[in-house]
PDB file of C-alpha atoms in Angstrom:
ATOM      1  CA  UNK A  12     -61.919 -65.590 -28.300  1.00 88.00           C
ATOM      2  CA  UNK A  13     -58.651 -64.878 -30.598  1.00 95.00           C
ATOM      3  CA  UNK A  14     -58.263 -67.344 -33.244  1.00 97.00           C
ATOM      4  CA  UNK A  15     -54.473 -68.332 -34.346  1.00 97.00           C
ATOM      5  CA  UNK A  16     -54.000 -69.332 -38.017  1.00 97.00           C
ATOM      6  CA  UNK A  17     -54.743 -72.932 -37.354  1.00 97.00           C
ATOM      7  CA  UNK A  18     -58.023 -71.949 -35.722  1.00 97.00           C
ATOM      8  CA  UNK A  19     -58.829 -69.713 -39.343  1.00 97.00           C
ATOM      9  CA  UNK A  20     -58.136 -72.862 -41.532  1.00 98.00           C
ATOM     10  CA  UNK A  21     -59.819 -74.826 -39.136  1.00 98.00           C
ATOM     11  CA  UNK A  22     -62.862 -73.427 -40.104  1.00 98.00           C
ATOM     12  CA  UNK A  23     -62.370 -72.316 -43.195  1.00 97.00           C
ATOM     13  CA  UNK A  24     -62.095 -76.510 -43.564  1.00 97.00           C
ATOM     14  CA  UNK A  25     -65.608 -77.047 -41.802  1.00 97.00           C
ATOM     15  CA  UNK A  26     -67.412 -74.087 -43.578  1.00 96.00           C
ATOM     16  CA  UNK A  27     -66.539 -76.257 -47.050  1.00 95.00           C
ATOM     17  CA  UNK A  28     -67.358 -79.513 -46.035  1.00 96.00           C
ATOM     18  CA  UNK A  29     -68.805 -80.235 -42.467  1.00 96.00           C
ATOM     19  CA  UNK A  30     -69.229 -83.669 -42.849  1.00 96.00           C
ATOM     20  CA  UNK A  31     -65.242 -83.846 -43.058  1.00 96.00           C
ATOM     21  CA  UNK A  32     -63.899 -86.513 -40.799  1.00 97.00           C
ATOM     22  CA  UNK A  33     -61.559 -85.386 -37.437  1.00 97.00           C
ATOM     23  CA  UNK A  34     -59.126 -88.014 -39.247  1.00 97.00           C
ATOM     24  CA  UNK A  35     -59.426 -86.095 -42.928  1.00 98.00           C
ATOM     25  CA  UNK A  36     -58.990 -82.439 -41.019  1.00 98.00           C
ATOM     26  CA  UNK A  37     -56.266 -83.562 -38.996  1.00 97.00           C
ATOM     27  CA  UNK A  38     -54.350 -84.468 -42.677  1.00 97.00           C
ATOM     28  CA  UNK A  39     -55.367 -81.826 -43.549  1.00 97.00           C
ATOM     29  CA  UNK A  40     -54.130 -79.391 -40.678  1.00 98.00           C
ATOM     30  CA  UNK A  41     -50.718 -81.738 -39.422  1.00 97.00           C
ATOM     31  CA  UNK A  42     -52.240 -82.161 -35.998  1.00 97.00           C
ATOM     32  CA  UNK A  43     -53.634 -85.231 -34.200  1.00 97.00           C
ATOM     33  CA  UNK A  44     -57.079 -86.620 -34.326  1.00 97.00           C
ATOM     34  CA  UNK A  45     -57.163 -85.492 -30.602  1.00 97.00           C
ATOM     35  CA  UNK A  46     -56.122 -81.956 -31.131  1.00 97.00           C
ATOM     36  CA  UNK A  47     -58.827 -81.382 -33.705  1.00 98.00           C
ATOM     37  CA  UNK A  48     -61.300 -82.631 -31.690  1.00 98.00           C
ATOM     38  CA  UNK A  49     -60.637 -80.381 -29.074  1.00 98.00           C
ATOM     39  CA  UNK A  50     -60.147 -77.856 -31.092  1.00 98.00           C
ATOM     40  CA  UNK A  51     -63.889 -78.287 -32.833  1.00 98.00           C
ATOM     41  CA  UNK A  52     -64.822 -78.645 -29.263  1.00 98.00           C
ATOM     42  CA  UNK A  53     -63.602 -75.079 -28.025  1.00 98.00           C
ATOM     43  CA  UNK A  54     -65.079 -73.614 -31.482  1.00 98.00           C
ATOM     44  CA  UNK A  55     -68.818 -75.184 -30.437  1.00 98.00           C
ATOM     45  CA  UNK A  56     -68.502 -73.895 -26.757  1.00 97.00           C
ATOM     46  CA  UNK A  57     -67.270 -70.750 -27.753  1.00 97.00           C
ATOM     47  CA  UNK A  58     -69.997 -70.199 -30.049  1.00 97.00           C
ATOM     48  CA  UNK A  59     -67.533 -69.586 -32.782  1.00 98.00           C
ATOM     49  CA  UNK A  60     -69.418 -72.515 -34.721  1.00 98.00           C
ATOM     50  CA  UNK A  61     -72.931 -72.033 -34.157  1.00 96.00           C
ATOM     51  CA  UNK A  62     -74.839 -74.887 -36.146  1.00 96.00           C
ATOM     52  CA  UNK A  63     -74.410 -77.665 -38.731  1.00 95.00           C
ATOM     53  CA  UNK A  64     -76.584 -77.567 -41.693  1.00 94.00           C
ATOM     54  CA  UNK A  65     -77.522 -79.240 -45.218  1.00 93.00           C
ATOM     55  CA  UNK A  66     -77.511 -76.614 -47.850  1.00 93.00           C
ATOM     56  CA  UNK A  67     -80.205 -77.520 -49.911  1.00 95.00           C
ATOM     57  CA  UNK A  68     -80.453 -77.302 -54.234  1.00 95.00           C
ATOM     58  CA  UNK A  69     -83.344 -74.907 -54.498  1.00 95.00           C
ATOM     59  CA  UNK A  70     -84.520 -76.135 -58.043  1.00 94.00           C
ATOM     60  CA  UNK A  71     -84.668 -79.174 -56.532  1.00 97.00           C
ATOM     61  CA  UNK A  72     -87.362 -78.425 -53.844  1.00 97.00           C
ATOM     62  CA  UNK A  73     -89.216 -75.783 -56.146  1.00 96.00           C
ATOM     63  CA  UNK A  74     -87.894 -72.968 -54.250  1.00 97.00           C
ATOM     64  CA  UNK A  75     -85.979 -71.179 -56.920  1.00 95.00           C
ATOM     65  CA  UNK A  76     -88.090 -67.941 -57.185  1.00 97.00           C
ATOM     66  CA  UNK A  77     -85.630 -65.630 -55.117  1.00 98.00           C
ATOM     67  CA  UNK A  78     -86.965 -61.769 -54.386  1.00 98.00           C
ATOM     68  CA  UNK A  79     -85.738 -59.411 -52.011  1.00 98.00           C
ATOM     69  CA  UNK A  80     -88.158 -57.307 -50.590  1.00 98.00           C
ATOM     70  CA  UNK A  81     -88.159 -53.761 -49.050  1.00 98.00           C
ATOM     71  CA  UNK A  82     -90.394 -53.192 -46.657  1.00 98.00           C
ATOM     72  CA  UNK A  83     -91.093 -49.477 -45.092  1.00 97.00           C
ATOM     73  CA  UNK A  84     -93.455 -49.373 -41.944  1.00 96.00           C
ATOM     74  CA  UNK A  85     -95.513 -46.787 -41.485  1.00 94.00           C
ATOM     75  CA  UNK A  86     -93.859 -45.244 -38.074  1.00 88.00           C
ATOM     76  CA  UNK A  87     -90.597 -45.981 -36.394  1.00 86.00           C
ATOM     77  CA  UNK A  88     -91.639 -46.827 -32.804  1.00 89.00           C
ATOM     78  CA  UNK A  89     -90.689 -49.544 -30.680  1.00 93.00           C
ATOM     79  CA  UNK A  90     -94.104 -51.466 -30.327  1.00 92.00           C
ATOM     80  CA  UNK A  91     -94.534 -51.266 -34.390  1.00 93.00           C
ATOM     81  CA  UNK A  92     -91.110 -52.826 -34.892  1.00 95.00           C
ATOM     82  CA  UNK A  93     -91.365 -55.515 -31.822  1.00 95.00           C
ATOM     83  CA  UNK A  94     -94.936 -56.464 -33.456  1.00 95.00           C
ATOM     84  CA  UNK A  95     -93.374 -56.622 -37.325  1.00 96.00           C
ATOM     85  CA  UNK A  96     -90.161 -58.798 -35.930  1.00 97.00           C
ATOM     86  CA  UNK A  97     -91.999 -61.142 -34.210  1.00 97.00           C
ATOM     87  CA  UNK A  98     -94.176 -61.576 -37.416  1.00 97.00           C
ATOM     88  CA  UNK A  99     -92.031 -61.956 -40.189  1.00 98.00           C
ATOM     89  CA  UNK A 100     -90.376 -64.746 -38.370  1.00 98.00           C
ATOM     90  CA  UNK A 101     -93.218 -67.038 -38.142  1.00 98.00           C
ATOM     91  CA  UNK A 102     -93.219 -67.131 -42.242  1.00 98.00           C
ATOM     92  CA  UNK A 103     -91.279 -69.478 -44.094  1.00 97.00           C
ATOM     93  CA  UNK A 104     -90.901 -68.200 -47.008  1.00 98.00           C
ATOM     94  CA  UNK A 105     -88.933 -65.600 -45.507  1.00 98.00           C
ATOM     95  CA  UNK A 106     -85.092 -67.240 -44.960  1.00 97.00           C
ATOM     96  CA  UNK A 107     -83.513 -63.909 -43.754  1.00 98.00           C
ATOM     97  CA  UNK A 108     -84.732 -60.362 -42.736  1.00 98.00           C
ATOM     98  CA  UNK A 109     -82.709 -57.471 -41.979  1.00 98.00           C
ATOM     99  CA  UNK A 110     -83.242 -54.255 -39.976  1.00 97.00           C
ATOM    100  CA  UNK A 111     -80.962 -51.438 -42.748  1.00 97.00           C
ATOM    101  CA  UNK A 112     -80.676 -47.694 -42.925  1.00 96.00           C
ATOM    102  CA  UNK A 113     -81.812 -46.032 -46.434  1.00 95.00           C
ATOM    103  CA  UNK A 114     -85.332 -45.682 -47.572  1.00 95.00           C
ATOM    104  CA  UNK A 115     -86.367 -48.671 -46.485  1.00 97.00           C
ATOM    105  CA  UNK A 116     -87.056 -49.997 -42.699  1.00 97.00           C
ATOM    106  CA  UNK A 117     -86.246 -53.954 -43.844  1.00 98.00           C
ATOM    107  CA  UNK A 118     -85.222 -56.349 -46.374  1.00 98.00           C
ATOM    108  CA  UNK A 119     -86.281 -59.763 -46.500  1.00 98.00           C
ATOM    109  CA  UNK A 120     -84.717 -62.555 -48.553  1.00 98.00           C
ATOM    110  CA  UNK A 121     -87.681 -64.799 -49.816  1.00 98.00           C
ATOM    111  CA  UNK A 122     -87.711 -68.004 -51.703  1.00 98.00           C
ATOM    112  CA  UNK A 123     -91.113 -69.318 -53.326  1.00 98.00           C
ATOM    113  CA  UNK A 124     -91.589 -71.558 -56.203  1.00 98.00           C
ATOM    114  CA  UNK A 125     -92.810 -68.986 -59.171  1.00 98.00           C
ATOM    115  CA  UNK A 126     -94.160 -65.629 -59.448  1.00 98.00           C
ATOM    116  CA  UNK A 127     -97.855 -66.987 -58.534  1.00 98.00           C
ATOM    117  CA  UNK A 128     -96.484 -68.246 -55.061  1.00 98.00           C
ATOM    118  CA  UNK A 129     -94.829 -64.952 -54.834  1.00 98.00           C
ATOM    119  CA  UNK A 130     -98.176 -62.915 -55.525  1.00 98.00           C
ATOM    120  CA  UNK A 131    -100.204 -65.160 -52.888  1.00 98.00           C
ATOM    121  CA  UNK A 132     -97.260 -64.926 -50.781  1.00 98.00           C
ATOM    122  CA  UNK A 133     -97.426 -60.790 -50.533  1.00 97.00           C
ATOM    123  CA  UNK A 134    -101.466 -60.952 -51.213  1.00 96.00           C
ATOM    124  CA  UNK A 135    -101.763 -63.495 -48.266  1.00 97.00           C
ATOM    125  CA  UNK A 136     -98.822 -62.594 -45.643  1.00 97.00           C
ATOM    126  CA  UNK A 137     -96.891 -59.385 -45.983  1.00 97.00           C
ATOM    127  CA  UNK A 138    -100.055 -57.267 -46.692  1.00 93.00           C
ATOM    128  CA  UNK A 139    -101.639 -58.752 -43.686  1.00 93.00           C
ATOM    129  CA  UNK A 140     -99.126 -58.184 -41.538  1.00 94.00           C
ATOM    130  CA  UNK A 141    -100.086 -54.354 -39.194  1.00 89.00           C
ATOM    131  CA  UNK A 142     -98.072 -51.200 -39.979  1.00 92.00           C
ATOM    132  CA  UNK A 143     -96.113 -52.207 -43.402  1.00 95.00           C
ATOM    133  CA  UNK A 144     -96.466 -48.516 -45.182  1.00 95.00           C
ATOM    134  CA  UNK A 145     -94.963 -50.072 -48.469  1.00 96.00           C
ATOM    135  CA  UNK A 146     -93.073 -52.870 -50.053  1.00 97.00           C
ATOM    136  CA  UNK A 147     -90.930 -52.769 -52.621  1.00 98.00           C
ATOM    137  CA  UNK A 148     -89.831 -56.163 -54.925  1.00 98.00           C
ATOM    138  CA  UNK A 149     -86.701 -57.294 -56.581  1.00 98.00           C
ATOM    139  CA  UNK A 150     -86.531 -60.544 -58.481  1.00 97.00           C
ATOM    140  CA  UNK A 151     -83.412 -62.051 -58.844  1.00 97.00           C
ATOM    141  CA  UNK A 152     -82.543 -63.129 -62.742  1.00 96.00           C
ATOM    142  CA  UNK A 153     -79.520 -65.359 -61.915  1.00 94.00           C
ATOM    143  CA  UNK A 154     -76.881 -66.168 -59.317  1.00 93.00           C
ATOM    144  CA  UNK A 155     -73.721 -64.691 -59.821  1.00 96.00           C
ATOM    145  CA  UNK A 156     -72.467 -65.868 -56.634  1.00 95.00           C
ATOM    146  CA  UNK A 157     -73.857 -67.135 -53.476  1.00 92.00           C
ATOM    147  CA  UNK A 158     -71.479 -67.993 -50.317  1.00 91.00           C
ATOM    148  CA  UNK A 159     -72.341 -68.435 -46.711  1.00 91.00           C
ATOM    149  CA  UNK A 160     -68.364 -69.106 -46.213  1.00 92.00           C
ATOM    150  CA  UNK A 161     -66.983 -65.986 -44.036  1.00 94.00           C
ATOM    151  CA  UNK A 162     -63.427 -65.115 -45.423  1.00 93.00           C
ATOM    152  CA  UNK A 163     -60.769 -65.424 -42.199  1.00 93.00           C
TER     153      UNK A 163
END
């Protein structure tokens, strides 16, 4: 789907403020309540928007113990990485996991209360998952910045 410029600001609108009114985007953009409806409309079926969600404060909710963890498996083969996928999603504390390049096979992005949680966490989950070689921890000291907003 090729997005014009009204498309871009469109969403550049929604991805600061979902909860935005059709009537307070279509001030926003110059266009009918109607045409910004559709518009949203075309977005959702297209896939271009692919869910709403409330962004949580982590201190909040006693979740702001961020670590990113490296994980290397013990062999590259298909069954080893199907198996470790289909783990690491069923845990919670794990909000994102990605398969990189470089020394290491994955990284996860975890958030857990303190440093104990993050102990029992590893202790309890990631060394009981099969074929993790080694892990290796990073624990965030502050946020410098922290966007889920996609520049258009």
């Amino acid at each position: 789907m090729k997005l014009d410029n009204i498309d871009k600001k469109l969403l550049g609108l929604l991805q600061t403020d979902s909860k935005q009114t059709t009537k307070q985007l279509s001030l926003q953009l110059g266009l009918s309540l109607t045409a910004v409806y559709e518009r949203i409309k075309k977005l959702e079926k297209e896939k271009v928007i692919k869910q709403y969600v409330a962004l949580l404060n982590k201190n909040k909710i006693e979740k702001s113990f961020l670590v990113f963890c490296h994980i290397k498996l013990e062999k590259h083969n298909k069954d080893y990485i199907a198996l470790f996928e289909r783990e690491i999603k069923k845990l919670e504390e794990v909000t994102e996991c990605f398969h990189v390049s470089g020394d290491y096979d994955y990284v996860l992005k975890i958030y857990v209360k303190d440093m104990d949680a993050y102990r029992e966490f590893m202790i309890n989950k990631i060394t009981a998952l099969k074929h993790v070689g080694s892990t290796h921890s990073i624990f965030t000291i502050g946020e410098v910045k922290n966007s889920i907003a996609i520049a258009l």
